[in-house]
């Protein structure tokens, strides 16, 4: 079938390339000409393992003209829904995509993939299109293609049978439980799913902080807890807290939404609060060895919010580097992929950091080393040259925030 994808960021690009590799005719639209041109040239605008392989063999068409979507039976919208200052959702990009779709004369089904609060699709999309659905994605950066083709579930939100049949056809080649439900339920599933994953992380960090104070290794504790079939080991890795463009944003939005609908979300607030303080625990740990950081050369290995991505959004590295600089440390940093994005995220902060082109050079320039991202290359113990290493993410399990 002919499928459109509006918004070619982390989610939209993976969605377009994946549907295309399933044999659908795909048209990907983005208003960012540079992004479109990069994709046409087979270059992924973001780092995602496998993207360039899919780009090399895709038949998908990339354009900035919405008019090329005419003829599509189904258009997914995968534009950003970033948080506003009060944590609520910024729907400007979604509204703009809907308006452009309308003006282009498109009359087929419209299905947002972006994470939107319950009621949003009905309020923002349904008034303008006869056939509307909602299809949340559960793609994690760094494993997005694997997640697309091997999902735990496919959630199809719909209000009319025609849209449901189109969504079934789009996904027919993927084996996974399908949950077909109304729009609001499907929209809440995404938030509930992400909030629970962030709860697991915050819980592991809470137990890790207790463990640290009694000399227990929280990973050993979670290896046992995770064997409980009702719990599961994944997302119980303690560290410097969760970051990324999803968990913090989605939690804030769900907290704001809960209040709008008359409920004070005490547990969600606790997750947010626990996570907000977690990055600073690594700086406190460093200060148990160096009471003052003034003039201390601190090597920071890893800036990305997790390995195998170039994304630093809401990453713990931003808070940690800020705190180190505030305490007078001389910060040296290295990340295999995320340095450029880190420079952009906070230009003022960024000019005060000394960037290196290798982990070894960064360590050699430092008195002590902090590991903020568990990139595979950081597990080479010869890197550290006997320097004190403090782990914000588990590499060796020697000295870390929860072990
Ligand atoms: C997440 C969800 O996993 C995905 O399903 C959803 O569609 C988008 O949000 P992502 O944000 O890309 O994906 O990364 P994820 O792998 O979930 O990690 C999120 C954060 O939690 C990272 O900062 C990671 O370091 C942290 N984390 C994860 C932990 O600290 N401990 C863990 O055990 C797992």
CSV table of C-alpha atoms and ligand atoms in Angstrom, one decimal:
chain,number,residue,atom,x,y,z
A,1,UNK,CA,0.0,0.0,0.0
A,2,UNK,CA,1.1,3.6,-0.4
A,3,UNK,CA,2.0,5.1,3.0
A,4,UNK,CA,3.1,8.6,3.9
A,5,UNK,CA,5.3,9.6,6.9
A,6,UNK,CA,5.4,13.3,8.0
A,7,UNK,CA,8.3,14.2,10.1
A,8,UNK,CA,11.7,12.5,9.5
A,9,UNK,CA,13.4,12.6,12.8
A,10,UNK,CA,14.4,9.6,14.9
A,11,UNK,CA,10.9,8.1,14.8
A,12,UNK,CA,9.7,9.2,11.3
A,13,UNK,CA,12.9,8.2,9.5
A,14,UNK,CA,12.9,4.7,11.0
A,15,UNK,CA,9.1,4.3,10.4
A,16,UNK,CA,9.5,5.4,6.7
A,17,UNK,CA,12.5,3.1,6.0
A,18,UNK,CA,11.0,0.2,7.9
A,19,UNK,CA,7.6,0.3,6.1
A,20,UNK,CA,9.5,0.7,2.8
A,21,UNK,CA,11.5,-2.5,3.6
A,22,UNK,CA,8.3,-4.3,4.2
A,23,UNK,CA,7.4,-3.6,0.6
A,24,UNK,CA,5.1,-0.6,1.0
A,25,UNK,CA,5.4,2.4,-1.3
A,26,UNK,CA,6.5,5.1,1.1
A,27,UNK,CA,6.7,8.9,0.8
A,28,UNK,CA,8.5,10.7,3.6
A,29,UNK,CA,7.9,14.4,4.1
A,30,UNK,CA,9.9,16.9,6.2
A,31,UNK,CA,10.0,20.7,6.0
A,32,UNK,CA,13.7,20.6,6.7
A,33,UNK,CA,15.2,20.7,3.2
A,34,UNK,CA,18.7,19.8,4.5
A,35,UNK,CA,17.3,16.7,6.2
A,36,UNK,CA,15.4,15.7,3.1
A,37,UNK,CA,18.5,16.2,1.0
A,38,UNK,CA,20.7,14.2,3.4
A,39,UNK,CA,18.2,11.3,3.2
A,40,UNK,CA,18.1,11.5,-0.6
A,41,UNK,CA,21.9,11.2,-0.6
A,42,UNK,CA,21.7,8.1,1.6
A,43,UNK,CA,23.0,10.0,4.7
A,44,UNK,CA,21.1,9.6,8.0
A,45,UNK,CA,20.6,13.1,9.7
A,46,UNK,CA,20.9,11.3,13.0
A,47,UNK,CA,23.0,8.5,14.2
A,48,UNK,CA,20.9,5.3,14.4
A,49,UNK,CA,22.6,1.9,13.8
A,50,UNK,CA,21.4,0.4,10.5
A,51,UNK,CA,19.9,3.6,9.1
A,52,UNK,CA,22.4,4.0,6.3
A,53,UNK,CA,22.0,0.4,5.3
A,54,UNK,CA,18.3,0.8,5.0
A,55,UNK,CA,18.8,4.1,3.2
A,56,UNK,CA,21.1,2.5,0.7
A,57,UNK,CA,18.5,0.1,-0.5
A,58,UNK,CA,15.2,1.9,0.2
A,59,UNK,CA,12.6,2.7,-2.5
A,60,UNK,CA,11.1,5.4,-0.2
A,61,UNK,CA,10.8,8.9,-1.6
A,62,UNK,CA,11.9,11.8,0.5
A,63,UNK,CA,10.5,15.3,-0.2
A,64,UNK,CA,9.5,18.6,1.5
A,65,UNK,CA,6.3,18.8,-0.6
A,66,UNK,CA,3.1,17.6,1.1
A,67,UNK,CA,1.5,17.4,-2.3
A,68,UNK,CA,3.4,14.2,-2.9
A,69,UNK,CA,1.4,12.5,-0.3
A,70,UNK,CA,-1.7,12.6,-2.5
A,71,UNK,CA,-2.3,9.0,-3.5
A,72,UNK,CA,-1.3,7.7,-0.1
A,73,UNK,CA,-4.0,5.7,1.7
A,74,UNK,CA,-2.5,6.3,5.1
A,75,UNK,CA,-0.2,9.0,6.5
A,76,UNK,CA,1.6,8.7,9.8
A,77,UNK,CA,2.6,11.9,11.6
A,78,UNK,CA,5.9,11.6,13.5
A,79,UNK,CA,6.7,15.2,14.4
A,80,UNK,CA,8.1,16.3,17.7
A,81,UNK,CA,5.9,17.0,20.7
A,82,UNK,CA,8.5,18.7,23.0
A,83,UNK,CA,7.5,20.0,26.5
A,84,UNK,CA,6.5,23.6,27.1
A,85,UNK,CA,8.1,25.3,30.1
A,86,UNK,CA,5.3,24.1,32.4
A,87,UNK,CA,5.8,20.5,31.2
A,88,UNK,CA,2.7,20.4,29.1
A,89,UNK,CA,2.9,19.5,25.4
A,90,UNK,CA,3.9,21.7,22.6
A,91,UNK,CA,1.6,20.7,19.8
A,92,UNK,CA,2.7,23.4,17.3
A,93,UNK,CA,4.5,20.9,15.1
A,94,UNK,CA,1.5,18.5,15.1
A,95,UNK,CA,-0.9,21.3,14.3
A,96,UNK,CA,1.3,22.6,11.5
A,97,UNK,CA,1.6,19.1,10.0
A,98,UNK,CA,-2.2,18.7,10.1
A,99,UNK,CA,-2.7,22.1,8.5
A,100,UNK,CA,-0.2,21.4,5.7
A,101,UNK,CA,-1.9,18.0,5.1
A,102,UNK,CA,-5.3,19.7,4.8
A,103,UNK,CA,-4.0,22.4,2.5
A,104,UNK,CA,-2.4,19.8,0.3
A,105,UNK,CA,-5.8,18.3,-0.4
A,106,UNK,CA,-4.9,14.9,1.2
A,107,UNK,CA,-8.1,13.0,2.0
A,108,UNK,CA,-6.9,9.6,3.2
A,109,UNK,CA,-6.4,8.4,6.8
A,110,UNK,CA,-4.2,10.3,9.2
A,111,UNK,CA,-2.5,8.5,12.1
A,112,UNK,CA,-0.2,10.3,14.5
A,113,UNK,CA,2.7,8.3,15.9
A,114,UNK,CA,4.1,11.1,18.0
A,115,UNK,CA,3.6,10.8,21.8
A,116,UNK,CA,0.4,12.8,22.4
A,117,UNK,CA,-1.8,13.0,25.5
A,118,UNK,CA,-5.2,11.3,25.6
A,119,UNK,CA,-7.7,13.3,23.6
A,120,UNK,CA,-5.2,15.0,21.4
A,121,UNK,CA,-5.8,13.1,18.2
A,122,UNK,CA,-9.5,13.6,18.6
A,123,UNK,CA,-9.1,17.3,19.2
A,124,UNK,CA,-6.3,18.2,16.8
A,125,UNK,CA,-6.7,15.8,13.9
A,126,UNK,CA,-10.2,14.3,13.8
A,127,UNK,CA,-12.0,17.6,13.1
A,128,UNK,CA,-10.3,17.8,9.7
A,129,UNK,CA,-10.0,14.2,8.5
A,130,UNK,CA,-12.7,11.6,8.1
A,131,UNK,CA,-10.3,8.7,8.9
A,132,UNK,CA,-8.1,9.0,11.9
A,133,UNK,CA,-6.1,6.7,14.1
A,134,UNK,CA,-3.3,6.7,16.6
A,135,UNK,CA,-0.3,4.3,16.5
A,136,UNK,CA,2.2,4.8,19.3
A,137,UNK,CA,5.8,3.8,18.7
A,138,UNK,CA,8.0,1.9,21.3
A,139,UNK,CA,11.3,2.5,19.5
A,140,UNK,CA,14.3,3.0,21.7
A,141,UNK,CA,17.2,5.0,20.2
A,142,UNK,CA,20.1,2.8,19.2
A,143,UNK,CA,17.8,-0.2,18.6
A,144,UNK,CA,15.0,1.5,16.7
A,145,UNK,CA,15.0,-0.8,13.6
A,146,UNK,CA,15.1,-3.9,15.8
A,147,UNK,CA,12.3,-2.5,17.9
A,148,UNK,CA,10.2,-1.8,14.8
A,149,UNK,CA,10.5,-5.3,13.4
A,150,UNK,CA,10.3,-7.1,16.7
A,151,UNK,CA,7.8,-5.2,18.8
A,152,UNK,CA,6.3,-6.7,22.0
A,153,UNK,CA,3.0,-5.4,20.8
A,154,UNK,CA,1.4,-3.3,18.1
A,155,UNK,CA,-1.1,-0.8,19.4
A,156,UNK,CA,-3.7,0.4,16.9
A,157,UNK,CA,-6.0,3.3,18.0
A,158,UNK,CA,-9.0,3.9,15.7
A,159,UNK,CA,-12.5,5.3,15.5
A,160,UNK,CA,-13.6,3.8,12.2
A,161,UNK,CA,-13.2,0.4,10.6
A,162,UNK,CA,-11.6,1.7,7.4
A,163,UNK,CA,-8.7,3.2,9.3
A,164,UNK,CA,-8.3,0.0,11.3
A,165,UNK,CA,-8.2,-2.1,8.1
A,166,UNK,CA,-5.5,0.2,6.7
A,167,UNK,CA,-3.4,-0.1,9.9
A,168,UNK,CA,-3.8,-3.8,9.9
A,169,UNK,CA,-2.6,-3.9,6.3
A,170,UNK,CA,0.4,-1.7,7.0
A,171,UNK,CA,1.6,-4.0,9.8
A,172,UNK,CA,0.4,-7.3,8.3
A,173,UNK,CA,4.0,-8.7,7.9
A,174,UNK,CA,5.0,-8.1,11.5
A,175,UNK,CA,4.4,-10.9,14.0
A,176,UNK,CA,3.3,-9.4,17.3
A,177,UNK,CA,0.2,-9.2,19.5
A,178,UNK,CA,-2.1,-6.5,18.2
A,179,UNK,CA,-4.2,-4.4,20.5
A,180,UNK,CA,-7.0,-2.5,18.8
A,181,UNK,CA,-8.6,0.2,20.9
A,182,UNK,CA,-10.1,3.7,20.9
A,183,UNK,CA,-7.8,6.7,20.4
A,184,UNK,CA,-7.6,7.9,24.0
A,185,UNK,CA,-6.7,4.4,25.3
A,186,UNK,CA,-4.0,4.1,22.7
A,187,UNK,CA,-2.6,7.5,23.6
A,188,UNK,CA,-2.5,6.7,27.3
A,189,UNK,CA,-0.8,3.3,26.7
A,190,UNK,CA,2.3,5.1,25.4
A,191,UNK,CA,2.5,7.3,28.5
A,192,UNK,CA,1.8,4.5,30.9
A,193,UNK,CA,4.4,2.3,29.2
A,194,UNK,CA,7.2,5.0,29.4
A,195,UNK,CA,6.2,6.1,32.9
A,196,UNK,CA,6.6,2.5,34.1
A,197,UNK,CA,10.0,2.1,32.5
A,198,UNK,CA,11.1,5.3,34.1
A,199,UNK,CA,9.7,4.1,37.4
A,200,UNK,CA,11.8,0.9,37.2
A,201,UNK,CA,15.0,3.0,36.6
A,202,UNK,CA,14.2,5.4,39.4
A,203,UNK,CA,13.5,2.5,41.7
A,204,UNK,CA,16.8,0.8,40.8
A,205,UNK,CA,18.6,4.1,41.5
A,206,UNK,CA,16.8,4.5,44.8
A,207,UNK,CA,17.9,1.0,45.9
A,208,UNK,CA,21.3,1.8,44.5
A,209,UNK,CA,21.6,4.9,46.6
A,210,UNK,CA,20.8,2.8,49.7
A,211,UNK,CA,23.2,0.1,48.6
A,212,UNK,CA,26.0,2.6,48.2
A,213,UNK,CA,25.6,3.7,51.8
A,214,UNK,CA,26.0,0.2,53.1
A,215,UNK,CA,28.7,-1.1,50.7
A,216,UNK,CA,26.3,-3.4,48.7
A,217,UNK,CA,26.5,-3.7,44.9
A,218,UNK,CA,23.0,-2.9,43.7
A,219,UNK,CA,23.6,-4.9,40.5
A,220,UNK,CA,23.8,-8.0,42.6
A,221,UNK,CA,20.6,-7.1,44.3
A,222,UNK,CA,18.8,-6.4,41.0
A,223,UNK,CA,20.1,-9.6,39.4
A,224,UNK,CA,18.1,-11.4,42.1
A,225,UNK,CA,15.1,-9.1,42.1
A,226,UNK,CA,14.9,-9.2,38.3
A,227,UNK,CA,14.5,-13.0,38.4
A,228,UNK,CA,11.0,-12.6,39.8
A,229,UNK,CA,8.9,-13.3,36.8
A,230,UNK,CA,6.5,-10.6,37.8
A,231,UNK,CA,9.4,-8.0,37.7
A,232,UNK,CA,12.0,-8.8,35.0
A,233,UNK,CA,15.6,-7.7,35.0
A,234,UNK,CA,15.4,-5.1,32.2
A,235,UNK,CA,15.4,-1.4,33.2
A,236,UNK,CA,16.7,-2.1,36.7
A,237,UNK,CA,20.3,-0.9,35.9
A,238,UNK,CA,21.1,1.8,38.4
A,239,UNK,CA,23.2,4.7,37.3
A,240,UNK,CA,23.0,8.5,37.0
A,241,UNK,CA,19.4,8.5,36.0
A,242,UNK,CA,17.3,8.4,32.8
A,243,UNK,CA,17.6,11.1,30.1
A,244,UNK,CA,16.6,11.2,26.5
A,245,UNK,CA,13.9,12.9,24.5
A,246,UNK,CA,11.2,10.7,25.8
A,247,UNK,CA,11.2,9.7,29.5
A,248,UNK,CA,11.6,13.2,31.1
A,249,UNK,CA,9.3,14.8,28.6
A,250,UNK,CA,6.6,12.2,28.8
A,251,UNK,CA,6.7,12.1,32.6
A,252,UNK,CA,6.4,15.9,32.7
A,253,UNK,CA,3.5,15.9,30.3
A,254,UNK,CA,1.7,13.1,32.1
A,255,UNK,CA,2.1,14.9,35.4
A,256,UNK,CA,0.7,18.1,33.9
A,257,UNK,CA,-2.2,16.2,32.2
A,258,UNK,CA,-3.0,14.4,35.5
A,259,UNK,CA,-3.6,17.7,37.2
A,260,UNK,CA,-5.7,19.0,34.4
A,261,UNK,CA,-8.0,16.0,34.7
A,262,UNK,CA,-8.2,16.5,38.5
A,263,UNK,CA,-5.7,14.1,39.9
A,264,UNK,CA,-2.5,14.9,41.8
A,265,UNK,CA,0.1,12.3,40.6
A,266,UNK,CA,2.1,11.8,43.7
A,267,UNK,CA,4.0,8.7,42.4
A,268,UNK,CA,4.8,10.2,39.0
A,269,UNK,CA,6.1,13.3,40.8
A,270,UNK,CA,8.3,11.1,43.0
A,271,UNK,CA,9.8,9.5,39.9
A,272,UNK,CA,10.6,12.9,38.4
A,273,UNK,CA,12.1,14.2,41.7
A,274,UNK,CA,14.2,11.1,42.3
A,275,UNK,CA,15.6,11.2,38.8
A,276,UNK,CA,16.2,15.0,38.9
A,277,UNK,CA,18.8,14.6,41.7
A,278,UNK,CA,20.4,11.4,40.5
A,279,UNK,CA,23.1,12.8,38.2
A,280,UNK,CA,24.5,14.9,41.1
A,281,UNK,CA,25.3,11.8,43.1
A,282,UNK,CA,28.2,11.1,40.8
A,283,UNK,CA,29.7,14.5,41.6
A,284,UNK,CA,29.1,13.9,45.3
A,285,UNK,CA,30.9,10.5,45.0
A,286,UNK,CA,33.9,12.3,43.3
A,287,UNK,CA,34.0,14.7,46.2
A,288,UNK,CA,34.4,11.9,48.7
A,289,UNK,CA,37.8,11.5,47.1
A,290,UNK,CA,38.5,15.2,46.3
A,291,UNK,CA,36.8,17.5,48.9
A,292,UNK,CA,37.4,20.4,46.5
A,293,UNK,CA,37.1,20.2,42.8
A,294,UNK,CA,38.8,23.5,42.2
A,295,UNK,CA,41.4,23.1,39.5
A,296,UNK,CA,40.9,19.3,39.4
A,297,UNK,CA,41.2,18.0,35.9
A,298,UNK,CA,38.1,15.8,35.5
A,299,UNK,CA,37.8,13.5,32.4
A,300,UNK,CA,34.2,12.9,31.4
A,301,UNK,CA,33.8,9.8,29.2
A,302,UNK,CA,30.4,9.8,27.4
A,303,UNK,CA,28.0,12.7,26.7
A,304,UNK,CA,25.1,10.9,25.0
A,305,UNK,CA,22.2,10.0,27.2
A,306,UNK,CA,22.8,6.3,26.4
A,307,UNK,CA,25.2,4.4,24.1
A,308,UNK,CA,24.7,3.9,20.4
A,309,UNK,CA,23.1,7.3,19.9
A,310,UNK,CA,24.4,10.8,19.2
A,311,UNK,CA,21.5,12.2,21.3
A,312,UNK,CA,22.2,14.2,24.5
A,313,UNK,CA,18.8,15.6,25.1
A,314,UNK,CA,17.9,15.7,28.9
A,315,UNK,CA,21.0,13.6,29.4
A,316,UNK,CA,22.7,13.4,32.9
A,317,UNK,CA,25.9,14.7,31.3
A,318,UNK,CA,24.5,18.2,31.0
A,319,UNK,CA,23.8,18.5,34.7
A,320,UNK,CA,27.1,16.8,35.7
A,321,UNK,CA,29.3,18.9,33.4
A,322,UNK,CA,27.5,22.1,34.6
A,323,UNK,CA,28.1,21.1,38.3
A,324,UNK,CA,31.7,20.2,37.7
A,325,UNK,CA,32.4,23.6,36.1
A,326,UNK,CA,30.4,25.3,38.9
A,327,UNK,CA,32.7,23.7,41.4
A,328,UNK,CA,35.8,25.0,39.6
A,329,UNK,CA,36.9,21.7,37.9
A,330,UNK,CA,38.7,21.7,34.5
A,331,UNK,CA,36.4,19.5,32.5
A,332,UNK,CA,37.8,17.3,29.7
A,333,UNK,CA,35.3,15.3,27.6
A,334,UNK,CA,35.1,12.6,25.0
A,335,UNK,CA,32.1,10.9,23.3
A,336,UNK,CA,32.4,8.8,20.1
A,337,UNK,CA,29.3,10.4,18.6
A,338,UNK,CA,27.6,13.0,20.7
A,339,UNK,CA,30.2,15.8,21.1
A,340,UNK,CA,28.7,17.9,18.3
A,341,UNK,CA,25.2,17.7,19.8
A,342,UNK,CA,26.6,18.4,23.2
A,343,UNK,CA,28.2,21.6,21.9
A,344,UNK,CA,24.8,22.7,20.5
A,345,UNK,CA,22.7,21.9,23.6
A,346,UNK,CA,24.3,24.5,25.8
A,347,UNK,CA,26.7,26.8,23.9
A,348,UNK,CA,27.7,28.8,27.0
A,349,UNK,CA,28.5,25.7,29.0
A,350,UNK,CA,30.1,24.0,26.0
A,351,UNK,CA,32.8,26.7,25.4
A,352,UNK,CA,34.2,25.9,28.9
A,353,UNK,CA,34.7,22.2,28.2
A,354,UNK,CA,37.9,20.8,26.7
A,355,UNK,CA,36.9,18.2,24.0
A,356,UNK,CA,39.1,15.3,23.0
A,357,UNK,CA,39.1,13.1,19.9
A,358,UNK,CA,39.8,9.9,21.8
A,359,UNK,CA,39.0,8.4,25.2
A,360,UNK,CA,42.7,7.8,25.8
A,361,UNK,CA,43.6,11.4,25.2
A,362,UNK,CA,40.8,12.5,27.5
A,363,UNK,CA,42.0,10.2,30.3
A,364,UNK,CA,45.6,11.2,29.9
A,365,UNK,CA,44.6,14.9,30.3
A,366,UNK,CA,42.7,14.2,33.5
A,367,UNK,CA,43.4,13.6,37.2
A,368,UNK,CA,40.2,11.6,37.7
A,369,UNK,CA,37.6,10.0,35.3
A,370,UNK,CA,33.8,9.9,35.3
A,371,UNK,CA,32.0,7.5,33.0
A,372,UNK,CA,28.6,8.9,32.0
A,373,UNK,CA,27.7,6.7,29.1
A,374,UNK,CA,28.4,2.9,28.8
A,375,UNK,CA,29.9,3.0,25.3
A,376,UNK,CA,31.5,-0.4,24.6
A,377,UNK,CA,34.9,1.2,24.0
A,378,UNK,CA,35.1,2.4,27.6
A,379,UNK,CA,35.4,-1.1,28.8
A,380,UNK,CA,39.0,-1.3,27.7
A,381,UNK,CA,40.7,-1.2,31.1
A,382,UNK,CA,44.1,-0.2,29.5
A,383,UNK,CA,42.5,3.2,28.9
A,384,UNK,CA,42.6,4.3,32.5
A,385,UNK,CA,46.3,4.3,33.2
A,386,UNK,CA,45.7,3.8,36.9
A,387,UNK,CA,43.7,7.0,37.2
A,388,UNK,CA,40.7,7.0,39.7
A,389,UNK,CA,37.5,6.1,37.8
A,390,UNK,CA,34.0,6.8,39.1
A,391,UNK,CA,31.2,5.0,37.2
A,392,UNK,CA,27.9,6.8,36.5
A,393,UNK,CA,27.0,3.9,34.2
A,394,UNK,CA,28.2,0.3,35.0
A,395,UNK,CA,31.4,-0.6,33.1
A,396,UNK,CA,33.7,-2.5,35.5
A,397,UNK,CA,31.5,-2.4,38.7
A,398,UNK,CA,34.4,-1.1,40.8
A,399,UNK,CA,33.5,2.4,42.1
A,400,UNK,CA,30.1,3.7,41.0
A,401,UNK,CA,26.9,5.5,42.1
A,402,UNK,CA,25.2,2.4,43.4
A,403,UNK,CA,28.1,-0.1,43.7
B,1,LIG,C1,12.5,5.0,25.5
B,1,LIG,C2,11.7,3.7,25.6
B,1,LIG,O1,12.6,2.6,25.9
B,1,LIG,C3,11.1,3.5,24.2
B,1,LIG,O2,10.3,2.4,24.2
B,1,LIG,C4,10.2,4.7,23.9
B,1,LIG,O3,9.6,4.6,22.6
B,1,LIG,C5,11.1,6.0,23.8
B,1,LIG,O4,11.7,6.1,25.1
B,1,LIG,P1,14.9,5.8,24.8
B,1,LIG,O5,14.6,7.0,25.5
B,1,LIG,O6,15.5,5.9,23.4
B,1,LIG,O7,13.6,4.8,24.6
B,1,LIG,O8,16.0,5.0,25.6
B,1,LIG,P2,15.9,3.9,26.7
B,1,LIG,O9,16.8,2.8,26.3
B,1,LIG,O10,14.6,3.6,27.2
B,1,LIG,O11,16.7,4.6,28.0
B,1,LIG,C6,16.1,5.8,28.5
B,1,LIG,C7,17.0,6.3,29.6
B,1,LIG,O12,17.0,5.4,30.7
B,1,LIG,C8,18.5,6.4,29.2
B,1,LIG,O13,19.1,7.6,29.8
B,1,LIG,C9,19.1,5.1,29.8
B,1,LIG,O14,20.5,5.4,30.2
B,1,LIG,C10,18.3,5.0,31.1
B,1,LIG,N1,18.3,3.7,31.7
B,1,LIG,C11,17.7,2.7,30.9
B,1,LIG,C12,18.8,3.4,32.9
B,1,LIG,O15,19.4,4.3,33.6
B,1,LIG,N2,18.7,2.2,33.4
B,1,LIG,C13,18.2,1.1,32.7
B,1,LIG,O16,18.1,0.0,33.3
B,1,LIG,C14,17.6,1.4,31.5
